[in-house]
Amino acid sequence: MPSQCVSKQTLQRLPTYLDYLKRQGTDPPKNISATAIADALNMNHVVVRKDLASISTSGRPKVGYDRVNLIRELEEFLGYDNADDAILVGAGKLGRALLSYDGFLQYGLNILAGFDTDPKAVNLEVGGKPILPMEKLEDLCERTRVRIGIITVPGDYAQAVCNLLIKSGILAVWNFANVHLDVPEGILVQNENMAVSLALLSNHLKERFSTK
Amino acid sequence: MPSQCVSKQTLQRLPTYLDYLKRQGTDPPKNISATAIADALNMNHVVVRKDLASISTSGRPKVGYDRVNLIRELEEFLGYDNADDAILVGAGKLGRALLSYDGFLQYGLNILAGFDTDPKAVNLEVGGKPILPMEKLEDLCERTRVRIGIITVPGDYAQAVCNLLIKSGILAVWNFANVHLDVPEGILVQNENMAVSLALLSNHLKERFSTK
């Protein structure tokens, strides 16, 4: 098994390859090369070759990959057969968007439930996921042994929610609140700032204009 | 002026520094060092020093930064005085979450309006932004000369929306649909897959467990 450590960029492209490999019509080729995939997707040959090499060792020169085998390897890497569970706290607009986002399945990720303090939100279902009252959080974490918590509450509440998650056994936090979280050693925190990506794009655009 | 090219990680941390520098009470210090900021935020000294050096050249050894000056430099870099406009197509849950997300302002970004084909969504206001019918897209782009378009429609419609955006003068596309977009040369595309970040976190967690 190749290293599990791939870049974010590679991770982002893997479902595209998988999707393409599966859409090969009624008489699919037995073997397929990285170059052929790159051409079909209008992508850089070197990028595709490196991406596939990082998750599979079965490619052969001049032959390429066994298509069915590569599909299996991609699915295995992306965790299709072994979904990871997560819970989410804060069922506002962003929280609900994440609860109903169907892209997580592509990566073998499953949000079990959302939690909120708002009585109007509690007991609703969003994207087929229940929104539960905060009082049930600890119990659900204990029963399901879920290890990933997603924070989509306003910044002022984020640290308190983070503390509760850690107390409930959460080991990894995906933080959408724009505040710095203090956590004990051993707890993973990944900060997500939706604005940063848009800011990057806007910066790239400015650079391009300023060099012309 | 230092280079405008900073990493995504640095960009993500800049508002944290700015926020901290502004929260210095009624009698704030005139000068402040990268080390002091790092200590207060429980962050790595080297990281903070490099981040600040990438957007300011005014820091002096043993003295640090002039606080007011550093605030101004951060705000300028983040575009507080010169907001970039964008439009969004697809006012579903994710689109609405982005329309009402207040974090964009931190980066001098402003979504002017959302667009949708659904008559039930059209003419609603979300986060103070109007949702307009698709027929108005070209006209608004022409009048405002907006250059950034955000795609939050289902995958099947993304390419058609992208074509319309480009026809309307959009130069940079922030794509949330999980499909590969074909664009002419010169158009910037940044793909955003919400699941990738969660997948990364989940991978890190697995690595940590497997090495213990």
Short mmCIF file of C-alpha atoms in Angstrom, two decimals:
data_model
loop_
_atom_site.label_atom_id
_atom_site.label_comp_id
_atom_site.label_asym_id
_atom_site.label_seq_id
_atom_site.Cartn_x
_atom_site.Cartn_y
_atom_site.Cartn_z
CA MET A 1 0.00 0.00 0.00
CA PRO A 2 1.50 3.36 -0.96
CA SER A 3 1.85 6.14 1.62
CA GLN A 4 -1.43 7.58 2.89
CA CYS A 5 0.10 11.03 2.81
CA VAL A 6 -1.08 12.86 -0.29
CA SER A 7 -1.39 16.60 -0.82
CA LYS A 8 -4.65 18.47 -0.64
CA GLN A 9 -4.37 19.15 -4.37
CA THR A 10 -4.02 15.45 -5.16
CA LEU A 11 -6.86 14.55 -2.80
CA GLN A 12 -9.02 17.07 -4.61
CA ARG A 13 -8.39 15.46 -7.98
CA LEU A 14 -8.84 11.79 -7.05
CA PRO A 15 -12.67 11.75 -7.29
CA THR A 16 -12.39 13.26 -10.79
CA TYR A 17 -10.27 10.31 -11.93
CA LEU A 18 -12.59 7.85 -10.22
CA ASP A 19 -15.62 9.42 -11.86
CA TYR A 20 -13.95 9.29 -15.27
CA LEU A 21 -12.84 5.65 -14.87
CA LYS A 22 -16.40 4.65 -14.03
CA ARG A 23 -17.91 6.46 -17.00
CA GLN A 24 -16.38 4.23 -19.68
CA GLY A 25 -19.58 3.08 -21.36
CA THR A 26 -20.70 -0.44 -22.09
CA ASP A 27 -17.42 -1.75 -23.49
CA PRO A 28 -14.75 -0.21 -21.26
CA PRO A 29 -11.04 -0.76 -22.01
CA LYS A 30 -9.25 -3.25 -19.77
CA ASN A 31 -6.21 -1.02 -19.34
CA ILE A 32 -5.92 2.73 -19.24
CA SER A 33 -2.85 4.95 -19.02
CA ALA A 34 -2.35 8.11 -16.97
CA THR A 35 -1.75 9.94 -20.24
CA ALA A 36 -5.09 8.84 -21.66
CA ILE A 37 -6.86 9.98 -18.49
CA ALA A 38 -5.02 13.30 -18.60
CA ASP A 39 -5.96 13.87 -22.25
CA ALA A 40 -9.61 13.02 -21.67
CA LEU A 41 -9.82 15.40 -18.70
CA ASN A 42 -7.74 18.11 -20.35
CA MET A 43 -5.19 17.94 -17.55
CA ASN A 44 -1.41 17.95 -17.25
CA HIS A 45 0.13 14.50 -17.93
CA VAL A 46 2.75 14.75 -15.20
CA VAL A 47 0.19 15.75 -12.59
CA VAL A 48 -2.09 12.81 -13.36
CA ARG A 49 0.81 10.34 -13.43
CA LYS A 50 2.09 11.52 -10.05
CA ASP A 51 -1.38 11.56 -8.49
CA LEU A 52 -2.10 7.98 -9.52
CA ALA A 53 1.36 6.80 -8.46
CA SER A 54 0.75 8.22 -5.00
CA ILE A 55 -2.22 5.92 -4.38
CA SER A 56 -1.40 2.91 -6.55
CA THR A 57 1.69 0.87 -7.38
CA SER A 58 -0.01 -1.27 -10.00
CA GLY A 59 0.64 0.91 -13.07
CA ARG A 60 2.96 -0.61 -15.69
CA PRO A 61 4.97 1.21 -18.38
CA LYS A 62 3.36 1.12 -21.86
CA VAL A 63 0.35 -0.76 -20.44
CA GLY A 64 -1.00 1.61 -17.84
CA TYR A 65 -3.40 0.64 -15.11
CA ASP A 66 -5.89 -2.17 -14.96
CA ARG A 67 -9.04 -0.05 -14.95
CA VAL A 68 -11.09 -2.16 -12.53
CA ASN A 69 -8.16 -2.48 -10.18
CA LEU A 70 -7.48 1.25 -10.23
CA ILE A 71 -11.13 1.97 -9.46
CA ARG A 72 -10.88 -0.37 -6.47
CA GLU A 73 -7.66 1.29 -5.26
CA LEU A 74 -9.14 4.78 -5.57
CA GLU A 75 -12.28 3.74 -3.72
CA GLU A 76 -10.27 2.11 -0.99
CA PHE A 77 -8.05 5.15 -0.58
CA LEU A 78 -11.03 7.48 -0.50
CA GLY A 79 -12.64 5.31 2.16
CA TYR A 80 -15.75 4.22 0.26
CA ASP A 81 -15.97 0.97 2.13
CA ASN A 82 -15.17 2.41 5.53
CA ALA A 83 -16.86 5.74 6.18
CA ASP A 84 -15.57 8.08 8.84
CA ASP A 85 -18.18 9.65 11.06
CA ALA A 86 -18.36 13.24 12.24
CA ILE A 87 -20.77 15.44 14.17
CA LEU A 88 -21.48 19.10 13.59
CA VAL A 89 -22.32 21.83 16.10
CA GLY A 90 -24.16 24.93 14.90
CA ALA A 91 -27.03 24.34 12.49
CA GLY A 92 -27.14 27.83 10.97
CA LYS A 93 -26.87 28.43 7.22
CA LEU A 94 -23.31 27.11 6.91
CA GLY A 95 -23.99 24.16 9.22
CA ARG A 96 -27.06 23.20 7.22
CA ALA A 97 -25.17 23.56 3.95
CA LEU A 98 -22.58 21.10 5.28
CA LEU A 99 -25.26 18.72 6.60
CA SER A 100 -26.84 18.53 3.18
CA TYR A 101 -23.62 18.60 1.14
CA ASP A 102 -23.43 15.34 -0.80
CA GLY A 103 -19.74 15.64 -1.71
CA PHE A 104 -18.57 14.15 1.60
CA LEU A 105 -19.65 10.69 0.50
CA GLN A 106 -17.03 10.82 -2.28
CA TYR A 107 -14.43 10.81 0.48
CA GLY A 108 -16.05 8.24 2.72
CA LEU A 109 -17.14 10.84 5.22
CA ASN A 110 -20.47 10.86 6.99
CA ILE A 111 -21.93 13.54 9.25
CA LEU A 112 -24.05 11.64 11.77
CA ALA A 113 -26.00 14.58 13.20
CA GLY A 114 -26.03 18.30 13.82
CA PHE A 115 -26.43 19.96 17.22
CA ASP A 116 -27.88 23.34 18.06
CA THR A 117 -29.19 25.31 21.03
CA ASP A 118 -32.02 26.94 19.04
CA PRO A 119 -35.33 25.18 19.88
CA LYS A 120 -36.60 26.12 16.41
CA ALA A 121 -33.76 24.19 14.77
CA VAL A 122 -33.77 21.20 17.10
CA ASN A 123 -35.54 18.08 15.80
CA LEU A 124 -35.53 19.32 12.23
CA GLU A 125 -33.91 17.12 9.61
CA VAL A 126 -31.47 18.59 7.12
CA GLY A 127 -30.09 16.52 4.27
CA GLY A 128 -31.49 13.46 6.04
CA LYS A 129 -29.48 14.25 9.20
CA PRO A 130 -31.20 15.05 12.51
CA ILE A 131 -30.51 18.28 14.40
CA LEU A 132 -30.31 17.37 18.08
CA PRO A 133 -30.25 19.47 21.27
CA MET A 134 -26.84 20.12 22.81
CA GLU A 135 -27.72 18.00 25.85
CA LYS A 136 -27.51 14.89 23.69
CA LEU A 137 -24.02 15.58 22.38
CA GLU A 138 -21.95 13.84 25.02
CA ASP A 139 -24.16 10.79 25.02
CA LEU A 140 -24.09 10.42 21.23
CA CYS A 141 -20.31 10.80 21.15
CA GLU A 142 -19.94 8.10 23.77
CA ARG A 143 -22.26 5.69 22.03
CA THR A 144 -20.88 6.14 18.51
CA ARG A 145 -17.25 6.83 19.47
CA VAL A 146 -17.19 9.53 16.79
CA ARG A 147 -13.80 11.28 16.68
CA ILE A 148 -14.34 14.26 14.38
CA GLY A 149 -16.26 17.40 15.36
CA ILE A 150 -17.22 20.26 13.03
CA ILE A 151 -17.72 23.71 14.55
CA THR A 152 -20.05 26.07 12.66
CA VAL A 153 -21.19 28.28 15.54
CA PRO A 154 -20.52 32.04 15.78
CA GLY A 155 -17.01 32.90 16.93
CA ASP A 156 -18.06 33.88 20.46
CA TYR A 157 -19.27 30.36 21.20
CA ALA A 158 -16.58 28.40 19.39
CA GLN A 159 -14.18 27.86 22.30
CA ALA A 160 -16.95 26.65 24.62
CA VAL A 161 -18.20 24.25 21.95
CA CYS A 162 -14.64 23.07 21.31
CA ASN A 163 -14.16 22.35 25.04
CA LEU A 164 -17.39 20.35 25.13
CA LEU A 165 -16.38 18.35 22.06
CA ILE A 166 -13.01 17.46 23.55
CA LYS A 167 -14.64 16.51 26.86
CA SER A 168 -16.91 14.22 24.83
CA GLY A 169 -13.98 12.39 23.23
CA ILE A 170 -13.55 14.30 19.96
CA LEU A 171 -9.91 14.14 18.76
CA ALA A 172 -10.07 16.25 15.60
CA VAL A 173 -11.84 19.57 15.15
CA TRP A 174 -12.77 21.20 11.86
CA ASN A 175 -13.24 24.82 12.82
CA PHE A 176 -15.28 27.21 10.64
CA ALA A 177 -15.48 29.92 13.30
CA ASN A 178 -13.00 32.70 12.60
CA VAL A 179 -11.35 32.45 16.00
CA HIS A 180 -8.22 30.83 17.30
CA LEU A 181 -9.05 27.75 19.41
CA ASP A 182 -7.00 26.70 22.42
CA VAL A 183 -6.80 22.92 22.66
CA PRO A 184 -4.80 20.46 24.75
CA GLU A 185 -1.87 18.70 23.12
CA GLY A 186 -2.87 15.76 21.00
CA ILE A 187 -6.03 17.35 19.62
CA LEU A 188 -5.96 18.14 15.90
CA VAL A 189 -7.48 21.42 14.77
CA GLN A 190 -8.02 22.34 11.16
CA ASN A 191 -9.19 25.89 10.61
CA GLU A 192 -11.39 26.59 7.66
CA ASN A 193 -11.92 30.11 6.53
CA MET A 194 -14.26 30.23 3.57
CA ALA A 195 -13.00 33.68 2.71
CA VAL A 196 -9.37 32.64 2.29
CA SER A 197 -9.94 30.73 -0.94
CA LEU A 198 -11.87 33.58 -2.46
CA ALA A 199 -9.16 35.98 -1.28
CA LEU A 200 -6.51 33.80 -2.96
CA LEU A 201 -8.43 33.84 -6.23
CA SER A 202 -8.85 37.59 -6.02
CA ASN A 203 -5.10 37.97 -5.34
CA HIS A 204 -4.23 35.80 -8.34
CA LEU A 205 -6.49 37.91 -10.51
CA LYS A 206 -4.80 41.10 -9.33
CA GLU A 207 -1.33 39.65 -9.95
CA ARG A 208 -2.31 38.67 -13.45
CA PHE A 209 -3.65 42.12 -14.26
CA SER A 210 -0.65 43.89 -12.74
CA THR A 211 1.79 41.91 -14.89
CA LYS A 212 0.01 42.67 -18.15
CA MET B 1 5.62 47.18 -0.65
CA PRO B 2 6.44 43.51 -0.03
CA SER B 3 5.40 40.83 -2.52
CA GLN B 4 1.65 40.26 -2.77
CA CYS B 5 2.26 36.55 -3.03
CA VAL B 6 1.64 34.91 0.34
CA SER B 7 0.66 31.32 1.04
CA LYS B 8 -2.86 30.24 1.83
CA GLN B 9 -1.71 29.38 5.35
CA THR B 10 -0.32 32.89 5.91
CA LEU B 11 -3.42 34.49 4.42
CA GLN B 12 -5.50 32.45 6.83
CA ARG B 13 -3.59 33.75 9.86
CA LEU B 14 -3.44 37.47 8.97
CA PRO B 15 -6.94 38.36 10.27
CA THR B 16 -6.04 36.69 13.59
CA TYR B 17 -3.07 39.04 14.02
CA LEU B 18 -5.14 42.03 12.96
CA ASP B 19 -7.87 41.13 15.42
CA TYR B 20 -5.32 40.74 18.22
CA LEU B 21 -3.58 44.04 17.44
CA LYS B 22 -6.90 45.87 17.58
CA ARG B 23 -7.90 44.33 20.90
CA GLN B 24 -5.20 46.03 22.99
CA GLY B 25 -7.47 47.84 25.47
CA THR B 26 -7.50 51.50 26.38
CA ASP B 27 -3.75 51.96 26.77
CA PRO B 28 -2.22 49.93 23.94
CA PRO B 29 1.58 49.61 23.60
CA LYS B 30 3.19 51.71 20.86
CA ASN B 31 5.38 48.86 19.66
CA ILE B 32 4.78 45.15 19.59
CA SER B 33 7.07 42.29 18.57
CA ALA B 34 6.23 39.19 16.55
CA THR B 35 7.30 37.13 19.58
CA ALA B 36 4.82 38.92 21.85
CA ILE B 37 2.02 38.33 19.35
CA ALA B 38 3.01 34.67 19.01
CA ASP B 39 3.03 34.19 22.79
CA ALA B 40 -0.34 35.86 23.24
CA LEU B 41 -1.92 33.71 20.52
CA ASN B 42 -0.13 30.55 21.58
CA MET B 43 1.50 30.24 18.18
CA ASN B 44 4.93 29.39 16.83
CA HIS B 45 7.37 32.37 16.96
CA VAL B 46 8.97 31.64 13.60
CA VAL B 47 5.63 31.34 11.85
CA VAL B 48 4.39 34.70 13.15
CA ARG B 49 7.68 36.43 12.33
CA LYS B 50 7.65 35.12 8.75
CA ASP B 51 3.98 35.93 8.25
CA LEU B 52 4.40 39.54 9.33
CA ALA B 53 7.60 39.95 7.32
CA SER B 54 5.72 38.83 4.21
CA ILE B 55 3.32 41.76 4.39
CA SER B 56 5.39 44.44 6.15
CA THR B 57 8.97 45.67 6.02
CA SER B 58 8.60 48.04 8.94
CA GLY B 59 9.58 45.66 11.78
CA ARG B 60 12.83 46.53 13.58
CA PRO B 61 15.07 44.20 15.65
CA LYS B 62 14.56 44.53 19.45
CA VAL B 63 11.77 47.07 18.87
CA GLY B 64 9.24 45.17 16.84
CA TYR B 65 6.46 46.76 14.86
CA ASP B 66 4.75 50.07 15.34
CA ARG B 67 1.31 48.73 16.28
CA VAL B 68 -0.79 51.34 14.47
CA ASN B 69 1.35 51.08 11.39
CA LEU B 70 1.14 47.27 11.35
CA ILE B 71 -2.65 47.45 11.65
CA ARG B 72 -2.73 49.78 8.64
CA GLU B 73 -0.44 47.47 6.64
CA LEU B 74 -2.53 44.41 7.45
CA GLU B 75 -5.74 46.20 6.52
CA GLU B 76 -4.26 47.43 3.28
CA PHE B 77 -2.98 43.99 2.36
CA LEU B 78 -6.33 42.41 3.19
CA GLY B 79 -8.07 44.98 1.03
CA TYR B 80 -10.22 46.66 3.68
CA ASP B 81 -10.21 49.94 1.83
CA ASN B 82 -10.72 48.46 -1.60
CA ALA B 83 -13.24 45.65 -1.67
CA ASP B 84 -13.34 43.18 -4.53
CA ASP B 85 -16.77 42.33 -5.87
CA ALA B 86 -18.10 38.92 -6.84
CA ILE B 87 -21.39 37.41 -7.93
CA LEU B 88 -22.75 34.00 -7.06
CA VAL B 89 -24.87 31.61 -9.12
CA GLY B 90 -26.95 28.98 -7.35
CA ALA B 91 -28.79 30.13 -4.24
CA GLY B 92 -29.29 26.73 -2.63
CA LYS B 93 -28.09 25.95 0.90
CA LEU B 94 -24.40 26.40 0.15
CA GLY B 95 -25.00 29.50 -1.97
CA ARG B 96 -27.08 31.07 0.78
CA ALA B 97 -24.47 30.18 3.38
CA LEU B 98 -21.87 32.02 1.30
CA LEU B 99 -24.19 34.99 0.70
CA SER B 100 -24.65 35.43 4.43
CA TYR B 101 -21.08 34.54 5.47
CA ASP B 102 -19.62 37.61 7.16
CA GLY B 103 -16.00 36.43 7.00
CA PHE B 104 -15.50 37.72 3.46
CA LEU B 105 -15.40 41.31 4.69
CA GLN B 106 -12.22 40.46 6.62
CA TYR B 107 -10.57 39.97 3.26
CA GLY B 108 -12.10 42.92 1.48
CA LEU B 109 -14.42 40.74 -0.53
CA ASN B 110 -18.02 41.54 -1.27
CA ILE B 111 -20.64 39.36 -2.94
CA LEU B 112 -22.90 41.76 -4.82
CA ALA B 113 -25.79 39.42 -5.54
CA GLY B 114 -26.84 35.83 -6.00
CA PHE B 115 -28.58 34.42 -9.08
CA ASP B 116 -30.95 31.50 -9.38
CA THR B 117 -33.46 29.98 -11.78
CA ASP B 118 -35.90 28.98 -9.02
CA PRO B 119 -38.82 31.48 -8.94
CA LYS B 120 -39.23 30.74 -5.21
CA ALA B 121 -35.67 31.93 -4.52
CA VAL B 122 -35.67 34.91 -6.86
CA ASN B 123 -36.21 38.29 -5.22
CA LEU B 124 -35.48 36.96 -1.76
CA GLU B 125 -32.73 38.64 0.22
CA VAL B 126 -30.09 36.57 1.96
CA GLY B 127 -27.52 38.18 4.23
CA GLY B 128 -28.61 41.52 2.84
CA LYS B 129 -27.82 40.39 -0.74
CA PRO B 130 -30.54 40.13 -3.40
CA ILE B 131 -31.19 36.91 -5.31
CA LEU B 132 -31.84 37.86 -8.91
CA PRO B 133 -33.18 35.92 -11.90
CA MET B 134 -30.58 34.55 -14.32
CA GLU B 135 -31.79 36.91 -17.06
CA LYS B 136 -30.26 39.80 -15.15
CA LEU B 137 -26.79 38.28 -14.86
CA GLU B 138 -25.23 39.59 -18.05
CA ASP B 139 -26.58 43.07 -17.51
CA LEU B 140 -25.35 43.29 -13.92
CA CYS B 141 -21.90 42.05 -14.91
CA GLU B 142 -21.68 44.66 -17.61
CA ARG B 143 -22.79 47.50 -15.37
CA THR B 144 -20.61 46.60 -12.37
CA ARG B 145 -17.64 45.14 -14.30
CA VAL B 146 -17.45 42.40 -11.66
CA ARG B 147 -14.67 39.92 -12.45
CA ILE B 148 -15.21 37.07 -9.99
CA GLY B 149 -18.00 34.49 -10.27
CA ILE B 150 -18.90 31.86 -7.68
CA ILE B 151 -20.59 28.66 -8.88
CA THR B 152 -22.76 26.84 -6.33
CA VAL B 153 -25.14 25.06 -8.68
CA PRO B 154 -25.47 21.25 -8.98
CA GLY B 155 -22.71 19.63 -11.05
CA ASP B 156 -24.92 19.05 -14.09
CA TYR B 157 -25.45 22.78 -14.60
CA ALA B 158 -21.98 24.01 -13.68
CA GLN B 159 -20.46 24.07 -17.17
CA ALA B 160 -23.41 25.98 -18.65
CA VAL B 161 -23.26 28.51 -15.81
CA CYS B 162 -19.50 28.82 -16.25
CA ASN B 163 -19.95 29.53 -19.98
CA LEU B 164 -22.51 32.21 -19.22
CA LEU B 165 -20.24 33.82 -16.63
CA ILE B 166 -17.32 33.97 -19.05
CA LYS B 167 -19.56 35.36 -21.79
CA SER B 168 -20.57 38.05 -19.28
CA GLY B 169 -16.97 39.09 -18.64
CA ILE B 170 -16.07 37.04 -15.56
CA LEU B 171 -12.31 36.31 -15.44
CA ALA B 172 -12.04 34.20 -12.29
CA VAL B 173 -14.33 31.35 -11.26
CA TRP B 174 -14.63 29.89 -7.78
CA ASN B 175 -16.19 26.50 -8.45
CA PHE B 176 -18.01 24.57 -5.71
CA ALA B 177 -19.57 22.07 -8.11
CA ASN B 178 -17.72 18.77 -8.05
CA VAL B 179 -17.09 18.75 -11.78
CA HIS B 180 -14.17 19.64 -13.97
CA LEU B 181 -14.83 22.90 -15.85
CA ASP B 182 -13.53 23.54 -19.35
CA VAL B 183 -12.55 27.18 -19.75
CA PRO B 184 -10.72 29.19 -22.42
CA GLU B 185 -7.11 30.17 -21.78
CA GLY B 186 -6.76 33.18 -19.52
CA ILE B 187 -9.69 32.34 -17.27
CA LEU B 188 -8.75 31.43 -13.69
CA VAL B 189 -10.60 28.54 -12.07
CA GLN B 190 -10.28 27.64 -8.43
CA ASN B 191 -12.04 24.44 -7.44
CA GLU B 192 -13.39 24.17 -3.96
CA ASN B 193 -14.38 20.83 -2.62
CA MET B 194 -15.74 21.14 0.89
CA ALA B 195 -15.11 17.48 1.48
CA VAL B 196 -11.39 17.65 0.82
CA SER B 197 -10.55 19.51 4.01
CA LEU B 198 -12.56 17.13 6.11
CA ALA B 199 -10.92 14.22 4.29
CA LEU B 200 -7.48 15.67 5.09
CA LEU B 201 -8.36 15.96 8.76
CA SER B 202 -9.66 12.42 8.80
CA ASN B 203 -6.45 11.21 7.09
CA HIS B 204 -4.29 13.01 9.66
CA LEU B 205 -6.26 11.41 12.45
CA LYS B 206 -5.74 7.95 10.94
CA GLU B 207 -2.02 8.55 10.53
CA ARG B 208 -1.73 9.62 14.14
CA PHE B 209 -3.53 6.54 15.38
CA SER B 210 -1.58 4.19 13.17
CA THR B 211 1.77 5.50 14.46
CA LYS B 212 0.88 5.08 18.13
#
